């Protein structure tokens, strides 16, 4: 699983550790990690303190890959923040989409109601036509 982490120095153990900040839930969906979770890097690993990194962990919690997050963050800035896509903008768009969905549902219900009304009127007209035909046939019958 992929995580965004920050490098910290563990003074007590005199080692660097990764403080996990967020984890990837799906391709473009991330969740912050509210509780403080740290992973020791070991004596041989030295990274700059406060550096943001992407770290891939195995299912057992072992570090499989670490890479600096600068390019990834710049890609996010370029993709989302330079075009004015903000959380507020996304919230407004979600509200607009929900309003459209509700409007379409109401329109669909109205069309279904109108369709039923038209069907009922068609049946009434058909019944009247049949009634007129019977009356006409009755008038045309010779009285015995």
GROMACS .gro file of C-alpha atoms in nm:
model
  144
    1UNK     CA    1   0.000   0.000   0.000
    2UNK     CA    2   0.124   0.350  -0.082
    3UNK     CA    3   0.169   0.615   0.189
    4UNK     CA    4   0.275   0.976   0.208
    5UNK     CA    5   0.523   1.012   0.493
    6UNK     CA    6   0.760   1.262   0.647
    7UNK     CA    7   1.112   1.179   0.760
    8UNK     CA    8   1.186   1.245   1.129
    9UNK     CA    9   1.485   1.174   1.345
   10UNK     CA   10   1.413   0.952   1.644
   11UNK     CA   11   1.646   1.108   1.901
   12UNK     CA   12   1.609   0.822   2.147
   13UNK     CA   13   1.717   0.553   1.900
   14UNK     CA   14   1.937   0.786   1.694
   15UNK     CA   15   1.768   0.667   1.375
   16UNK     CA   16   1.547   0.814   1.109
   17UNK     CA   17   1.184   0.714   1.096
   18UNK     CA   18   0.889   0.776   0.869
   19UNK     CA   19   0.579   0.938   1.013
   20UNK     CA   20   0.288   0.818   0.799
   21UNK     CA   21   0.062   1.109   0.704
   22UNK     CA   22  -0.181   0.965   0.447
   23UNK     CA   23  -0.253   0.642   0.262
   24UNK     CA   24  -0.379   0.576  -0.087
   25UNK     CA   25  -0.728   0.422  -0.083
   26UNK     CA   26  -0.779   0.415  -0.462
   27UNK     CA   27  -0.612   0.572  -0.765
   28UNK     CA   28  -0.702   0.933  -0.682
   29UNK     CA   29  -0.839   0.889  -0.332
   30UNK     CA   30  -0.626   0.939  -0.023
   31UNK     CA   31  -0.715   0.931   0.347
   32UNK     CA   32  -0.521   1.107   0.619
   33UNK     CA   33  -0.390   0.897   0.905
   34UNK     CA   34  -0.517   1.058   1.226
   35UNK     CA   35  -0.311   0.858   1.473
   36UNK     CA   36   0.065   0.897   1.481
   37UNK     CA   37   0.221   0.598   1.310
   38UNK     CA   38   0.597   0.576   1.262
   39UNK     CA   39   0.821   0.324   1.092
   40UNK     CA   40   1.192   0.303   1.171
   41UNK     CA   41   1.422   0.319   0.871
   42UNK     CA   42   1.715   0.149   1.036
   43UNK     CA   43   2.072   0.265   1.095
   44UNK     CA   44   2.184   0.257   0.732
   45UNK     CA   45   1.910   0.479   0.594
   46UNK     CA   46   1.969   0.851   0.611
   47UNK     CA   47   1.728   1.094   0.457
   48UNK     CA   48   1.689   1.463   0.515
   49UNK     CA   49   1.470   1.542   0.813
   50UNK     CA   50   1.122   1.679   0.727
   51UNK     CA   51   1.150   1.541   0.371
   52UNK     CA   52   0.819   1.421   0.228
   53UNK     CA   53   0.836   1.078   0.069
   54UNK     CA   54   0.609   0.822  -0.091
   55UNK     CA   55   0.660   0.485   0.071
   56UNK     CA   56   0.518   0.155  -0.042
   57UNK     CA   57   0.463  -0.095   0.237
   58UNK     CA   58   0.404  -0.467   0.200
   59UNK     CA   59   0.107  -0.636   0.366
   60UNK     CA   60   0.339  -0.720   0.656
   61UNK     CA   61   0.446  -0.356   0.699
   62UNK     CA   62   0.790  -0.394   0.540
   63UNK     CA   63   0.920  -0.104   0.331
   64UNK     CA   64   0.924  -0.209  -0.032
   65UNK     CA   65   1.005   0.126  -0.195
   66UNK     CA   66   1.074   0.487  -0.093
   67UNK     CA   67   1.085   0.784  -0.327
   68UNK     CA   68   1.095   1.156  -0.275
   69UNK     CA   69   0.744   1.305  -0.309
   70UNK     CA   70   0.844   1.635  -0.472
   71UNK     CA   71   0.751   1.536  -0.829
   72UNK     CA   72   0.427   1.375  -0.712
   73UNK     CA   73   0.328   1.690  -0.520
   74UNK     CA   74   0.417   1.914  -0.815
   75UNK     CA   75   0.201   1.694  -1.039
   76UNK     CA   76  -0.092   1.739  -0.799
   77UNK     CA   77  -0.037   2.115  -0.793
   78UNK     CA   78  -0.022   2.124  -1.173
   79UNK     CA   79  -0.321   1.896  -1.222
   80UNK     CA   80  -0.560   2.039  -0.964
   81UNK     CA   81  -0.447   2.364  -0.812
   82UNK     CA   82  -0.340   2.561  -1.119
   83UNK     CA   83  -0.684   2.524  -1.278
   84UNK     CA   84  -0.876   2.654  -0.977
   85UNK     CA   85  -1.008   2.319  -0.862
   86UNK     CA   86  -1.047   2.368  -0.490
   87UNK     CA   87  -1.231   2.163  -0.230
   88UNK     CA   88  -1.501   2.435  -0.230
   89UNK     CA   89  -1.531   2.412  -0.610
   90UNK     CA   90  -1.562   2.033  -0.591
   91UNK     CA   91  -1.827   2.063  -0.317
   92UNK     CA   92  -2.026   2.308  -0.529
   93UNK     CA   93  -2.000   2.083  -0.833
   94UNK     CA   94  -2.120   1.785  -0.627
   95UNK     CA   95  -2.416   1.992  -0.505
   96UNK     CA   96  -2.496   2.097  -0.863
   97UNK     CA   97  -2.479   1.738  -0.983
   98UNK     CA   98  -2.710   1.629  -0.699
   99UNK     CA   99  -2.956   1.907  -0.790
  100UNK     CA  100  -2.951   1.794  -1.154
  101UNK     CA  101  -3.014   1.436  -1.044
  102UNK     CA  102  -3.310   1.545  -0.833
  103UNK     CA  103  -3.447   1.761  -1.117
  104UNK     CA  104  -3.417   1.471  -1.362
  105UNK     CA  105  -3.592   1.240  -1.116
  106UNK     CA  106  -3.880   1.488  -1.082
  107UNK     CA  107  -3.901   1.531  -1.459
  108UNK     CA  108  -3.903   1.154  -1.503
  109UNK     CA  109  -4.183   1.118  -1.248
  110UNK     CA  110  -4.379   1.396  -1.421
  111UNK     CA  111  -4.336   1.228  -1.760
  112UNK     CA  112  -4.450   0.895  -1.615
  113UNK     CA  113  -4.759   1.064  -1.464
  114UNK     CA  114  -4.840   1.236  -1.796
  115UNK     CA  115  -4.794   0.910  -1.980
  116UNK     CA  116  -5.043   0.740  -1.747
  117UNK     CA  117  -5.290   1.028  -1.792
  118UNK     CA  118  -5.259   1.006  -2.172
  119UNK     CA  119  -5.312   0.631  -2.159
  120UNK     CA  120  -5.624   0.678  -1.944
  121UNK     CA  121  -5.759   0.944  -2.186
  122UNK     CA  122  -5.686   0.719  -2.483
  123UNK     CA  123  -5.883   0.440  -2.318
  124UNK     CA  124  -6.171   0.682  -2.246
  125UNK     CA  125  -6.177   0.797  -2.610
  126UNK     CA  126  -6.164   0.437  -2.727
  127UNK     CA  127  -6.455   0.349  -2.498
  128UNK     CA  128  -6.655   0.648  -2.627
  129UNK     CA  129  -6.583   0.551  -2.987
  130UNK     CA  130  -6.703   0.198  -2.919
  131UNK     CA  131  -7.012   0.333  -2.746
  132UNK     CA  132  -7.091   0.564  -3.041
  133UNK     CA  133  -7.040   0.277  -3.284
  134UNK     CA  134  -7.282   0.059  -3.087
  135UNK     CA  135  -7.538   0.341  -3.076
  136UNK     CA  136  -7.498   0.395  -3.449
  137UNK     CA  137  -7.540   0.023  -3.513
  138UNK     CA  138  -7.847   0.018  -3.289
  139UNK     CA  139  -8.000   0.311  -3.483
  140UNK     CA  140  -7.932   0.142  -3.815
  141UNK     CA  141  -8.094  -0.187  -3.705
  142UNK     CA  142  -8.449  -0.228  -3.833
  143UNK     CA  143  -8.701  -0.247  -3.553
  144UNK     CA  144  -8.865  -0.583  -3.544
   0.00000   0.00000   0.00000
